[in-house]
Each structure stands twice: as structure tokens, then as C-alpha cells.
Amino acid sequence: VFKTQANLDPKHRDRLAYIRIVSGSFQKGMKVGHSRSKPGKKYNLAQAQTLFGSDRESVEVAYPGDVIGINNPGNFAIGDTLFTGNEKIAFPGIPSFSPEKFAYIRNPNPSTYKSFQKGIEQLLAEGAVQALRQRNDEGGGPLILAAVGQLQFEVVQARLKSEYKVDSDMEAIGYTLARWADGGWDAVDKADADGKLFGIMIVQDRWERPVLLFRNDWKAASVAEEEKYLELKPWSKPPMFE
């Protein structure tokens, strides 16, 4: 899976995952395994299509080198591998690299709450931006968007307005890079209790994994060198399914 896209047809709010056939062939209705799912879990690829501009055409069969779009129930992410047979196959994942821009995004109109939430959810699923929240926030607190550049924020706001008919307000946050703490929350709590994370914002990603926001490269490098147990990484990949 190298791309996901939502809302191609605004009337149906559909979502597609774009895949390239590497070996074998695709046949409509085939069942496949998923590189991040439990062993034995299968997905039925009931429909597939090719897209050229706004035109769509159903696909019955596809061969190596072909690119097709399959319906995405929300389980397929960029970098996933789909395979047939009982032996798990997984290509190296495609990481989400460290963002350098951060901003709170808010809905100024409570009457459009559902449309706003739906739009944000689908744009995040595409990977247009990344989402961060305060620790233990299950969705009621302010949402932080993270991006590599300012243009990504502008695209999100424009698409929310044009595709979901909702306005949005954004407030920039003064941090310049993020690091995922692969050491986990226990490691973060230890560093925090020891006073090593002063001036660093502690947040969680969409999978509730710890992320540290830094104001400059020097501080990030210093913490990574002195507190190696944090296992700081400048990228993330979707986790395995439970």
C-alpha cells in the first residue's frame, strides 16, 4: 500500500487504498492476509478499480506492475503488505518522518461537530498530516496537527472547507521537531521524574505512543545521547493490530 485517499465521492465518503501488484495476480473476490494483522486473519477484496482523473473503472484481474484502488475499511495504511497463502509476507514499512510544524486545530462552529470530526479522521487516515494529543486524552481535548511544512496545514483547512463544508482555526505551537520514544511510557516517566524533560512537550500519537516535542535540534540530540533508554526515533510506523 503506497497511498490512501478519502472522500473521492463526497456523496459516499468512500476511502481507497492504492496498491501495486508485485507478484502473482489480483482477482476480484480474493482473500488476502495483512502484514499487521493476526496470523490467519483474512480480508476479502470484493471490489477494485483503476482511476484516471475523475474516471473509474472496475477491475476483475490485475497483474504485476498494475496499480489498483481497493476499498479501505480503515485497516490499510501506507507501507502495509497484502499477501495470499499462509506464510506472512511484509515488505519494509514506509515511515512517517519527523514533523517540523505543529499547531492546534479547532472547530469554531459547534453545530458542525460531526462533519468536522469526520473530515479530520479521514484526512488523518490519508496521512495528509499527523495527529498528536495530550497524554491520556481520548478525544475530548485539543487536537495537535503535525506536518513537515506549513503548506500541509493549508491543504487540510482548504479540504475541510471544500469537501466537508466546515471552518477551522489553527494556532501554531513553538516546537520544531518530534521524537518517538520507543522505550515506552515507563522510560518517559523516569526521564520526566529525573527532571530531564524540562521545556519538552510530552504528547501521544494516534496509537497512544509517547512523542516528545523539542524546540531545537540541540536539545533533542542532548536528550537522546544522555537518556539512551528513551530510544528516541525521528519516525514512526503503524503498530501491529492487537
Short mmCIF file of C-alpha atoms in Angstrom, two decimals:
data_model
loop_
_atom_site.label_atom_id
_atom_site.label_comp_id
_atom_site.label_asym_id
_atom_site.label_seq_id
_atom_site.Cartn_x
_atom_site.Cartn_y
_atom_site.Cartn_z
CA VAL A 1 0.00 0.00 0.00
CA PHE A 2 1.63 3.24 -1.08
CA LYS A 3 -1.23 5.71 -0.81
CA THR A 4 -4.62 6.09 0.85
CA GLN A 5 -7.28 8.59 -0.08
CA ALA A 6 -10.65 9.52 1.37
CA ASN A 7 -13.74 11.28 0.06
CA LEU A 8 -13.20 10.65 -3.65
CA ASP A 9 -17.00 10.62 -3.93
CA PRO A 10 -18.39 13.17 -1.43
CA LYS A 11 -21.82 11.56 -1.67
CA HIS A 12 -20.49 8.33 -0.18
CA ARG A 13 -17.40 9.42 1.82
CA ASP A 14 -15.55 6.44 0.39
CA ARG A 15 -11.95 5.52 1.16
CA LEU A 16 -9.46 3.78 -1.09
CA ALA A 17 -6.06 2.21 -0.58
CA TYR A 18 -3.81 2.20 -3.64
CA ILE A 19 -1.69 -0.91 -4.08
CA ARG A 20 0.86 -2.06 -6.63
CA ILE A 21 0.78 -5.71 -7.61
CA VAL A 22 4.29 -7.08 -7.06
CA SER A 23 3.85 -10.76 -7.86
CA GLY A 24 1.09 -13.19 -8.70
CA SER A 25 -2.20 -11.60 -9.72
CA PHE A 26 -5.26 -9.91 -8.26
CA GLN A 27 -8.64 -11.48 -8.81
CA LYS A 28 -11.90 -9.93 -7.72
CA GLY A 29 -13.19 -11.51 -4.51
CA MET A 30 -9.85 -13.00 -3.46
CA LYS A 31 -8.92 -13.22 0.22
CA VAL A 32 -5.62 -11.84 1.46
CA GLY A 33 -3.60 -11.64 4.62
CA HIS A 34 -2.40 -8.34 6.08
CA SER A 35 1.14 -7.73 7.33
CA ARG A 36 -0.02 -6.06 10.57
CA SER A 37 -2.93 -8.39 11.36
CA LYS A 38 -3.04 -11.54 13.44
CA PRO A 39 -1.99 -14.76 11.65
CA GLY A 40 -4.95 -16.33 9.90
CA LYS A 41 -6.92 -13.08 9.59
CA LYS A 42 -8.14 -12.62 6.03
CA TYR A 43 -9.65 -9.69 4.14
CA ASN A 44 -11.99 -10.09 1.19
CA LEU A 45 -11.10 -7.82 -1.73
CA ALA A 46 -14.59 -7.70 -3.16
CA GLN A 47 -14.04 -4.65 -5.37
CA ALA A 48 -11.14 -2.94 -7.08
CA GLN A 49 -10.87 -0.14 -9.58
CA THR A 50 -8.48 1.86 -11.65
CA LEU A 51 -8.68 5.64 -11.65
CA PHE A 52 -7.72 8.13 -14.31
CA GLY A 53 -8.64 11.65 -13.34
CA SER A 54 -12.27 11.52 -12.22
CA ASP A 55 -12.98 8.36 -14.22
CA ARG A 56 -13.22 4.99 -12.52
CA GLU A 57 -13.27 1.53 -13.99
CA SER A 58 -13.90 -1.73 -12.16
CA VAL A 59 -11.12 -4.30 -12.26
CA GLU A 60 -11.63 -8.05 -12.36
CA VAL A 61 -7.98 -9.07 -12.74
CA ALA A 62 -4.65 -7.24 -12.27
CA TYR A 63 -1.05 -8.31 -12.82
CA PRO A 64 2.44 -7.38 -11.56
CA GLY A 65 3.12 -3.70 -12.15
CA ASP A 66 -0.56 -2.73 -12.15
CA VAL A 67 -1.83 -0.15 -9.66
CA ILE A 68 -5.36 -0.58 -8.37
CA GLY A 69 -7.54 1.02 -5.71
CA ILE A 70 -9.29 -1.20 -3.18
CA ASN A 71 -11.92 -0.28 -0.63
CA ASN A 72 -10.28 0.61 2.66
CA PRO A 73 -12.34 -0.21 5.78
CA GLY A 74 -9.81 1.73 7.82
CA ASN A 75 -7.35 -1.12 8.37
CA PHE A 76 -4.94 -0.46 5.49
CA ALA A 77 -2.17 2.09 5.98
CA ILE A 78 0.73 3.28 3.86
CA GLY A 79 3.51 0.70 3.92
CA ASP A 80 1.26 -2.32 4.57
CA THR A 81 1.69 -5.56 2.60
CA LEU A 82 -1.22 -7.73 1.41
CA PHE A 83 -0.48 -11.34 0.52
CA THR A 84 -2.05 -14.69 -0.28
CA GLY A 85 -1.18 -18.02 1.31
CA ASN A 86 -0.45 -18.81 4.94
CA GLU A 87 3.13 -17.55 5.08
CA LYS A 88 3.28 -13.93 6.24
CA ILE A 89 4.98 -11.53 3.84
CA ALA A 90 5.88 -7.99 4.86
CA PHE A 91 7.92 -5.50 2.88
CA PRO A 92 9.83 -2.90 4.93
CA GLY A 93 7.31 -0.30 6.08
CA ILE A 94 7.21 3.30 4.94
CA PRO A 95 7.88 5.52 7.98
CA SER A 96 6.22 8.82 8.82
CA PHE A 97 9.16 11.16 9.23
CA SER A 98 9.54 13.74 11.96
CA PRO A 99 7.28 16.78 11.51
CA GLU A 100 8.68 20.26 11.96
CA LYS A 101 5.46 22.28 12.25
CA PHE A 102 2.86 21.91 15.00
CA ALA A 103 -0.48 23.62 15.55
CA TYR A 104 -3.70 23.21 17.48
CA ILE A 105 -6.73 22.89 15.22
CA ARG A 106 -10.20 23.77 16.48
CA ASN A 107 -13.73 23.80 15.17
CA PRO A 108 -15.17 27.31 15.67
CA ASN A 109 -18.73 26.17 14.98
CA PRO A 110 -20.18 23.54 17.39
CA SER A 111 -23.07 22.85 15.01
CA THR A 112 -20.67 21.23 12.53
CA TYR A 113 -19.02 18.96 15.10
CA LYS A 114 -19.79 15.67 13.32
CA SER A 115 -18.66 16.88 9.89
CA PHE A 116 -15.51 18.38 11.38
CA GLN A 117 -14.61 15.15 13.19
CA LYS A 118 -15.32 13.06 10.10
CA GLY A 119 -13.16 15.27 7.93
CA ILE A 120 -10.25 15.24 10.36
CA GLU A 121 -10.49 11.47 10.76
CA GLN A 122 -10.38 10.78 7.05
CA LEU A 123 -7.61 13.28 6.30
CA LEU A 124 -5.50 11.75 9.07
CA ALA A 125 -6.13 8.29 7.62
CA GLU A 126 -4.71 9.56 4.32
CA GLY A 127 -1.54 10.71 6.03
CA ALA A 128 -2.10 14.33 4.99
CA VAL A 129 -0.81 15.29 8.45
CA GLN A 130 -0.15 13.50 11.72
CA ALA A 131 -2.23 13.88 14.89
CA LEU A 132 -0.98 14.31 18.44
CA ARG A 133 -2.83 14.74 21.73
CA GLN A 134 -2.05 15.30 25.36
CA ARG A 135 -1.32 12.09 27.27
CA ASN A 136 -4.44 10.10 28.21
CA ASP A 137 -6.61 12.34 26.04
CA GLU A 138 -9.19 10.03 24.46
CA GLY A 139 -10.53 12.68 22.11
CA GLY A 140 -12.05 15.38 24.27
CA GLY A 141 -9.02 17.66 24.43
CA PRO A 142 -7.37 19.88 21.82
CA LEU A 143 -6.02 18.16 18.72
CA ILE A 144 -2.49 18.94 17.60
CA LEU A 145 -1.66 18.60 13.93
CA ALA A 146 1.95 17.86 12.97
CA ALA A 147 3.39 18.40 9.50
CA VAL A 148 6.68 18.77 7.67
CA GLY A 149 5.68 22.14 6.20
CA GLN A 150 3.10 24.91 6.52
CA LEU A 151 1.52 24.01 3.19
CA GLN A 152 0.16 20.76 4.67
CA PHE A 153 -1.84 22.76 7.23
CA GLU A 154 -3.24 24.98 4.50
CA VAL A 155 -4.25 21.94 2.44
CA VAL A 156 -6.06 20.42 5.43
CA GLN A 157 -8.00 23.62 6.08
CA ALA A 158 -8.87 24.01 2.39
CA ARG A 159 -10.12 20.43 2.12
CA LEU A 160 -12.15 20.70 5.31
CA LYS A 161 -13.83 23.75 3.82
CA SER A 162 -14.38 22.44 0.27
CA GLU A 163 -15.12 18.76 0.94
CA TYR A 164 -16.71 18.78 4.39
CA LYS A 165 -18.13 22.32 4.47
CA VAL A 166 -16.58 23.20 7.82
CA ASP A 167 -14.37 26.04 9.02
CA SER A 168 -11.31 25.56 11.20
CA ASP A 169 -8.98 27.68 13.32
CA MET A 170 -5.30 26.91 13.78
CA GLU A 171 -2.87 28.09 16.44
CA ALA A 172 0.84 27.46 15.93
CA ILE A 173 2.92 25.86 18.70
CA GLY A 174 6.57 26.81 19.19
CA TYR A 175 8.23 23.44 18.69
CA THR A 176 10.37 22.42 15.73
CA LEU A 177 10.74 18.63 15.81
CA ALA A 178 9.30 15.44 17.28
CA ARG A 179 10.87 12.25 18.54
CA TRP A 180 9.03 8.99 19.21
CA ALA A 181 10.11 7.37 22.48
CA ASP A 182 10.34 3.68 21.60
CA GLY A 183 11.34 2.99 25.21
CA GLY A 184 7.69 3.48 26.14
CA TRP A 185 5.83 5.44 28.77
CA ASP A 186 7.84 3.98 31.68
CA ALA A 187 11.02 5.40 30.17
CA VAL A 188 9.36 8.78 29.60
CA ASP A 189 8.06 8.85 33.18
CA LYS A 190 11.55 8.09 34.50
CA ALA A 191 13.16 10.87 32.47
CA ASP A 192 10.42 13.29 33.48
CA ALA A 193 10.74 12.41 37.18
CA ASP A 194 14.51 12.94 36.94
CA GLY A 195 13.97 16.42 35.50
CA LYS A 196 15.42 15.54 32.10
CA LEU A 197 12.43 16.71 30.06
CA PHE A 198 12.19 20.33 31.18
CA GLY A 199 10.90 22.52 28.35
CA ILE A 200 9.85 19.47 26.32
CA MET A 201 6.21 18.81 25.48
CA ILE A 202 5.08 15.24 26.15
CA VAL A 203 2.24 14.08 23.90
CA GLN A 204 0.91 10.87 22.36
CA ASP A 205 0.29 9.88 18.75
CA ARG A 206 -2.94 8.38 17.38
CA TRP A 207 -1.90 4.97 18.74
CA GLU A 208 -1.19 6.41 22.22
CA ARG A 209 2.57 6.03 21.88
CA PRO A 210 4.80 8.63 23.58
CA VAL A 211 6.13 11.51 21.50
CA LEU A 212 8.42 14.30 22.70
CA LEU A 213 8.31 17.75 21.08
CA PHE A 214 11.54 19.78 21.12
CA ARG A 215 12.22 23.44 20.42
CA ASN A 216 15.60 22.84 18.77
CA ASP A 217 17.93 20.15 17.43
CA TRP A 218 20.49 20.66 20.19
CA LYS A 219 18.05 19.73 22.95
CA ALA A 220 16.81 16.67 21.06
CA ALA A 221 20.36 15.45 20.45
CA SER A 222 21.34 16.07 24.07
CA VAL A 223 18.41 14.09 25.50
CA ALA A 224 18.93 11.26 23.00
CA GLU A 225 22.61 10.99 23.97
CA GLU A 226 22.18 11.27 27.75
CA GLU A 227 18.94 9.28 28.16
CA LYS A 228 19.51 6.38 25.76
CA TYR A 229 16.82 4.28 27.44
CA LEU A 230 14.22 6.56 25.84
CA GLU A 231 15.20 5.10 22.44
CA LEU A 232 14.27 8.29 20.59
CA LYS A 233 13.43 7.90 16.89
CA PRO A 234 12.61 10.62 14.31
CA TRP A 235 9.97 8.48 12.59
CA SER A 236 7.05 6.17 13.32
CA LYS A 237 5.27 3.26 11.68
CA PRO A 238 1.75 1.94 12.24
CA PRO A 239 1.72 -0.67 15.04
CA MET A 240 0.67 -4.28 14.74
CA PHE A 241 -3.01 -4.97 15.36
CA GLU A 242 -3.95 -6.39 18.75
#
